[in-house]
């Protein structure tokens, strides 16, 4: 599906729940979120209908995300049914990995091809602090289970936060020497209402290259990430810069929230509700959402927050 600005929109990010077993400070309020009523959420059948509608328009890549997708009781069934939709050739997931030790293999069998795992620190105390109570070993055990389960690719994503984990750039990057994973650093995005982080937290991912002069450009393509590699690396290092160098010109995605709202752009308030629609109506709404994609969102910076109407856990990061 080509949008008004000539971009091919082939990638659907599907949030299956707003709930999460962690409470990362940049993503969720400390008290968590109110559980939606069943009638406020897309049903499993509606999710599959939306994916069919998207695939009928040429959208072939689906990322299952949340909230934390692995807290959704019917997640395996959703994954299996998404992966079976005609026209969907890539079914992938973003997860905090804390439940992957038990679920990695069943997810692989259900048709998940690749997983992105969020891990911001290798220090157990810092992990507990940033996630408000999470256990680092759950996540690292999950990563090991993912590596054993035979996914086509495992990527680790860290949100780079000045004063929190910039001192761990070498240690996090060294994971690519230990495991065949890509380690990607993402700039912290100033979401509406999140006032926990001071200006020093928003640092550009170019800091990674200053700290790792031995990293060399890697001849691989990975969507919006600029890729590098350490000598002897089993995987790559990726830099994702929503603030210092936004990538709207290459945007290829639409988002669908757990409560059934299509979002043409992560950082705008525009949404289209598709709850209760049949497949044809959903396809029309998806076309409309692609039409409404802005050429670019307003620039984000330490002082210019996202205009998104929701926090990340409700959008599907
Ligand atoms: N729970 C899953 C996880 O953490 O991987 C999936 C959902 S989470 C919202 C998806 C991604 O969004 C995570 O990698 C998280 O670090 C990222 N994220 C959330 N809030 C963010 C923010 N303010 N700036 C940058 N990345 C953010
Ligand atoms: Fe949960 Fe992921 Fe948000 Fe952390 S980033 S609170 S793991 S949804």
Coordinates of C-alpha atoms and ligand atoms in Angstrom, one line a residue:
X1 CA 0.0 0.0 0.0
X2 CA 1.6 3.2 -1.1
X3 CA 0.8 6.4 0.9
X4 CA 0.4 10.0 -0.3
X5 CA 4.2 10.5 0.0
X6 CA 5.2 7.5 -1.9
X7 CA 6.1 5.3 1.1
X8 CA 5.3 1.6 1.0
X9 CA 3.2 0.9 4.1
X10 CA 3.7 -2.9 4.7
X11 CA 4.3 -3.2 8.4
X12 CA 1.5 -3.5 11.1
X13 CA 2.5 -3.1 14.7
X14 CA -0.2 -4.9 16.6
X15 CA -0.6 -4.3 20.3
X16 CA -2.4 -7.2 21.9
X17 CA -2.6 -5.8 25.5
X18 CA -1.9 -2.6 27.4
X19 CA -1.0 -4.6 30.5
X20 CA 2.5 -5.6 31.5
X21 CA 4.2 -7.4 34.3
X22 CA 6.9 -4.6 34.5
X23 CA 6.5 -0.9 35.0
X24 CA 9.4 0.7 33.1
X25 CA 9.7 4.3 34.2
X26 CA 9.7 5.7 30.6
X27 CA 6.7 3.7 29.6
X28 CA 4.1 3.1 32.3
X29 CA 2.9 4.9 35.4
X30 CA 4.0 3.3 38.7
X31 CA 0.4 2.2 39.5
X32 CA 0.1 0.4 36.2
X33 CA -2.9 0.9 34.0
X34 CA -6.6 0.2 34.5
X35 CA -7.5 -3.1 32.9
X36 CA -9.8 -2.5 29.9
X37 CA -13.2 -4.1 29.9
X38 CA -13.6 -7.0 27.4
X39 CA -15.9 -4.9 25.3
X40 CA -13.3 -2.1 25.1
X41 CA -10.8 -4.4 23.5
X42 CA -10.4 -6.1 20.2
X43 CA -11.4 -9.8 20.5
X44 CA -9.0 -12.4 19.2
X45 CA -11.3 -12.8 16.1
X46 CA -11.2 -9.1 15.5
X47 CA -7.4 -9.0 15.7
X48 CA -7.2 -11.8 13.1
X49 CA -9.8 -10.0 11.0
X50 CA -7.7 -6.8 11.1
X51 CA -4.6 -8.7 10.1
X52 CA -6.5 -10.3 7.2
X53 CA -7.7 -6.9 6.1
X54 CA -4.2 -5.5 6.3
X55 CA -2.7 -8.4 4.4
X56 CA -5.3 -7.9 1.7
X57 CA -3.8 -4.5 1.2
X58 CA -0.3 -5.8 0.9
X59 CA 0.8 -5.5 4.5
X60 CA 3.0 -8.5 5.0
X61 CA 4.9 -7.9 8.2
X62 CA 3.2 -8.0 11.6
X63 CA 4.9 -7.2 14.9
X64 CA 3.0 -8.5 18.0
X65 CA 3.7 -6.2 20.9
X66 CA 2.0 -4.5 23.8
X67 CA 2.1 -3.8 26.8
X68 CA 3.8 -7.1 27.3
X69 CA 2.4 -9.6 24.7
X70 CA 3.4 -12.6 26.8
X71 CA 1.0 -11.7 29.7
X72 CA -1.9 -12.2 27.2
X73 CA -3.4 -15.6 28.1
X74 CA -4.3 -16.4 24.4
X75 CA -1.0 -15.2 23.0
X76 CA 0.0 -18.5 21.4
X77 CA -3.3 -18.8 19.6
X78 CA -3.1 -15.2 18.4
X79 CA 0.5 -15.7 17.1
X80 CA -0.4 -19.0 15.3
X81 CA -3.4 -17.4 13.6
X82 CA -1.6 -14.3 12.6
X83 CA 1.3 -16.3 11.1
X84 CA -1.3 -18.4 9.1
X85 CA -3.0 -15.4 7.5
X86 CA -2.5 -15.5 3.7
X87 CA 0.0 -12.8 2.7
X88 CA 1.6 -12.4 6.1
X89 CA 5.2 -13.5 5.5
X90 CA 6.9 -12.1 8.6
X91 CA 5.4 -12.5 12.1
X92 CA 7.7 -11.1 14.8
X93 CA 7.4 -10.0 18.4
X94 CA 8.7 -7.4 20.8
X95 CA 8.9 -8.6 24.4
X96 CA 10.6 -7.9 27.7
X97 CA 11.6 -11.6 27.7
X98 CA 10.7 -12.3 31.3
X99 CA 8.3 -15.0 30.3
X100 CA 10.3 -16.3 27.4
X101 CA 12.0 -19.1 29.3
X102 CA 8.8 -21.0 29.3
X103 CA 7.3 -19.5 26.0
X104 CA 10.2 -19.2 23.5
X105 CA 9.8 -22.7 22.0
X106 CA 6.0 -22.6 21.8
X107 CA 6.2 -19.2 20.2
X108 CA 8.7 -20.4 17.6
X109 CA 6.4 -23.4 16.9
X110 CA 3.4 -21.0 16.6
X111 CA 5.2 -19.2 13.8
X112 CA 7.1 -16.3 15.4
X113 CA 10.1 -15.8 13.2
X114 CA 12.2 -13.2 15.1
X115 CA 12.1 -11.6 18.5
X116 CA 13.2 -8.2 19.8
X117 CA 13.9 -8.2 23.5
X118 CA 14.0 -5.1 25.6
X119 CA 16.9 -4.9 28.1
X120 CA 18.3 -1.6 29.3
X121 CA 20.9 -2.7 31.8
X122 CA 22.9 -5.7 32.9
X123 CA 22.9 -4.6 36.5
X124 CA 20.2 -6.4 38.6
X125 CA 19.6 -3.4 40.9
X126 CA 19.4 -0.9 38.1
X127 CA 17.0 -3.3 36.3
X128 CA 14.8 -3.5 39.3
X129 CA 14.9 0.3 39.6
X130 CA 14.0 1.1 36.0
X131 CA 11.4 -1.7 35.6
X132 CA 10.0 -0.9 39.2
X133 CA 10.5 -4.4 40.5
X134 CA 11.6 -6.6 37.7
X135 CA 14.2 -9.4 38.1
X136 CA 17.1 -9.2 35.6
X137 CA 17.7 -13.0 35.6
X138 CA 14.2 -13.5 34.2
X139 CA 15.1 -11.5 31.2
X140 CA 18.5 -13.0 30.7
X141 CA 17.1 -16.5 31.1
X142 CA 14.5 -15.5 28.5
X143 CA 17.2 -14.3 26.1
X144 CA 19.0 -17.6 26.4
X145 CA 15.8 -19.5 25.9
X146 CA 15.2 -17.5 22.7
X147 CA 18.6 -18.3 21.4
X148 CA 18.0 -22.0 22.0
X149 CA 14.5 -22.0 20.5
X150 CA 16.0 -21.3 17.0
X151 CA 14.4 -17.9 16.1
X152 CA 15.8 -16.6 12.8
X153 CA 17.0 -13.6 14.7
X154 CA 17.2 -12.3 18.2
X155 CA 17.7 -8.5 18.8
X156 CA 18.2 -6.8 22.1
X157 CA 16.9 -3.2 22.4
X158 CA 18.1 -0.8 25.1
X159 CA 16.7 2.6 25.6
X160 CA 19.7 4.8 26.1
X161 CA 19.2 7.1 29.1
X162 CA 21.9 9.6 30.1
X163 CA 23.0 9.1 33.7
X164 CA 21.3 5.6 33.9
X165 CA 22.9 3.3 31.3
X166 CA 25.3 5.3 29.2
X167 CA 28.1 3.8 31.4
X168 CA 27.0 0.4 30.2
X169 CA 27.4 1.0 26.5
X170 CA 30.6 -1.2 26.4
X171 CA 29.0 -4.0 28.5
X172 CA 25.8 -4.1 26.5
X173 CA 27.6 -3.9 23.2
X174 CA 29.8 -6.8 24.4
X175 CA 26.7 -9.0 24.3
X176 CA 27.3 -9.2 20.6
X177 CA 30.6 -10.9 21.3
X178 CA 29.0 -13.5 23.6
X179 CA 25.8 -14.2 21.8
X180 CA 24.7 -14.1 18.1
X181 CA 22.4 -11.1 18.7
X182 CA 22.1 -7.6 17.4
X183 CA 22.3 -5.0 20.2
X184 CA 20.4 -1.8 19.4
X185 CA 20.4 1.4 21.2
X186 CA 17.3 3.6 21.0
X187 CA 17.0 7.3 22.0
X188 CA 14.6 7.9 24.9
X189 CA 11.5 9.5 23.5
X190 CA 9.8 12.3 25.5
X191 CA 6.3 10.9 25.8
X192 CA 3.5 13.1 27.0
X193 CA 3.1 13.3 30.8
X194 CA 6.4 11.6 31.6
X195 CA 8.2 14.0 33.7
X196 CA 10.6 11.6 35.5
X197 CA 13.6 12.3 33.3
X198 CA 15.7 15.5 33.3
X199 CA 17.3 16.9 30.3
X200 CA 20.5 14.9 30.9
X201 CA 18.6 11.7 30.1
X202 CA 18.1 12.6 26.5
X203 CA 21.4 11.8 24.8
X204 CA 21.9 11.0 21.1
X205 CA 22.8 7.5 20.1
X206 CA 26.0 8.9 18.5
X207 CA 27.4 8.6 22.0
X208 CA 27.7 4.9 21.4
X209 CA 30.2 5.5 18.6
X210 CA 32.2 8.0 20.7
X211 CA 32.5 5.3 23.4
X212 CA 33.2 2.5 20.9
X213 CA 35.7 3.9 18.3
X214 CA 36.5 0.3 17.3
X215 CA 33.0 -0.2 15.9
X216 CA 32.9 -0.2 12.1
X217 CA 29.9 0.3 9.8
X218 CA 28.3 -3.0 9.0
X219 CA 27.0 -3.8 5.5
X220 CA 23.5 -4.9 6.6
X221 CA 20.2 -3.3 6.4
X222 CA 17.9 -3.1 9.5
X223 CA 15.0 -0.8 8.9
X224 CA 15.5 2.4 10.8
X225 CA 18.7 1.4 12.6
X226 CA 22.2 2.4 11.4
X227 CA 24.4 -0.7 11.8
X228 CA 27.9 -1.2 13.1
X229 CA 29.9 -4.1 14.3
X230 CA 32.6 -4.8 16.9
X231 CA 35.7 -6.7 15.7
X232 CA 34.9 -10.4 16.4
X233 CA 31.2 -9.6 16.9
X234 CA 28.7 -12.4 16.3
X235 CA 26.0 -9.8 15.8
X236 CA 25.7 -6.1 15.0
X237 CA 25.2 -2.9 16.9
X238 CA 22.3 -0.8 15.8
X239 CA 21.6 2.9 16.5
X240 CA 18.0 4.2 16.4
X241 CA 17.6 7.9 16.6
X242 CA 14.0 9.1 16.8
X243 CA 15.2 12.4 18.2
X244 CA 18.5 13.3 16.6
X245 CA 17.7 12.1 13.2
X246 CA 14.0 11.1 12.7
X247 CA 13.2 8.6 10.0
X248 CA 9.7 9.7 8.9
X249 CA 10.8 9.6 5.2
X250 CA 11.2 5.9 5.5
X251 CA 8.2 5.2 7.7
X252 CA 6.5 2.0 6.6
X253 CA 4.1 1.2 9.4
X254 CA 0.7 1.6 11.0
X255 CA -0.1 0.8 14.6
X256 CA -3.2 -1.0 15.9
X257 CA -3.8 -0.6 19.7
X258 CA -5.3 -3.3 21.9
X259 CA -8.5 -1.2 22.2
X260 CA -8.8 -1.3 18.4
X261 CA -7.5 2.1 17.3
X262 CA -5.4 2.5 14.2
X263 CA -2.7 5.1 14.6
X264 CA -1.3 6.6 11.4
X265 CA 1.7 8.0 13.3
X266 CA 3.1 7.1 16.7
X267 CA 3.5 10.8 17.7
X268 CA 0.1 12.2 16.6
X269 CA -3.3 12.2 18.3
X270 CA -5.1 10.9 15.2
X271 CA -6.7 7.5 15.6
X272 CA -9.4 5.5 13.8
X273 CA -11.5 3.0 15.8
X274 CA -12.1 -0.4 14.1
X275 CA -13.8 -2.3 16.9
X276 CA -17.0 -4.1 15.7
X277 CA -16.1 -3.7 12.0
X278 CA -16.3 -6.4 9.4
X279 CA -13.2 -7.2 7.3
X280 CA -14.2 -4.9 4.4
X281 CA -14.8 -2.0 6.7
X282 CA -11.5 -2.7 8.5
X283 CA -9.7 -2.7 5.1
X284 CA -11.3 0.7 4.3
X285 CA -10.2 2.1 7.7
X286 CA -6.6 0.8 7.2
X287 CA -6.5 2.6 3.8
X288 CA -7.8 5.7 5.5
X289 CA -5.1 5.4 8.2
X290 CA -2.4 5.1 5.6
X291 CA -3.9 8.2 3.8
X292 CA -3.7 10.1 7.0
X293 CA -0.1 9.4 7.7
X294 CA 1.7 12.7 8.0
X295 CA 4.8 13.4 5.9
X296 CA 6.6 13.7 9.2
X297 CA 5.7 14.3 12.8
X298 CA 6.8 17.5 14.7
X299 CA 10.4 17.1 15.7
X300 CA 11.0 15.5 19.2
X301 CA 13.6 16.9 21.5
X302 CA 14.4 17.1 25.2
X303 CA 12.0 20.0 25.4
X304 CA 9.4 19.1 22.6
X305 CA 7.3 16.1 23.7
X306 CA 5.4 13.7 21.5
X307 CA 1.9 14.7 20.7
X308 CA 0.7 11.1 21.1
X309 CA -2.5 10.9 23.1
X310 CA -1.3 7.8 25.0
X311 CA 1.8 6.5 26.8
X312 CA 3.9 3.8 25.1
X313 CA 2.4 0.8 26.8
X314 CA -1.0 1.8 25.3
X315 CA 0.4 2.5 21.9
X316 CA 2.5 -0.6 21.3
X317 CA 6.1 0.5 21.1
Ligands
LIG1 N1 6.8 -5.0 26.7 C1 7.5 -5.2 25.5 C2 8.9 -4.7 25.6 O1 9.2 -4.0 26.6 O2 9.7 -5.1 24.8 C3 6.8 -4.6 24.3 C4 6.2 -3.2 24.4 S1 7.3 -1.9 24.8 C5 6.2 -0.5 24.9 C6 8.2 -1.7 23.3 C7 9.4 -0.9 23.3 O3 9.1 0.4 23.5 C8 10.4 -1.3 24.4 O4 11.6 -1.7 23.7 C9 10.6 -0.1 25.2 O5 11.9 0.1 25.6 C10 10.2 1.0 24.2 N2 9.8 2.3 24.8 C11 8.8 2.5 25.7 N3 8.8 3.8 26.1 C12 9.8 4.4 25.4 C13 10.3 5.7 25.3 N4 9.7 6.7 26.1 N5 11.3 6.0 24.6 C14 11.9 5.0 23.8 N6 11.5 3.8 23.8 C15 10.4 3.4 24.6
LIG2 FE1 6.2 -3.2 30.0 FE2 7.6 -3.0 27.8 FE3 6.5 -0.8 28.8 FE4 8.6 -2.0 30.1 S1 8.6 -1.1 28.0 S2 6.6 -1.3 31.0 S3 8.2 -4.1 29.7 S4 5.4 -2.5 28.0

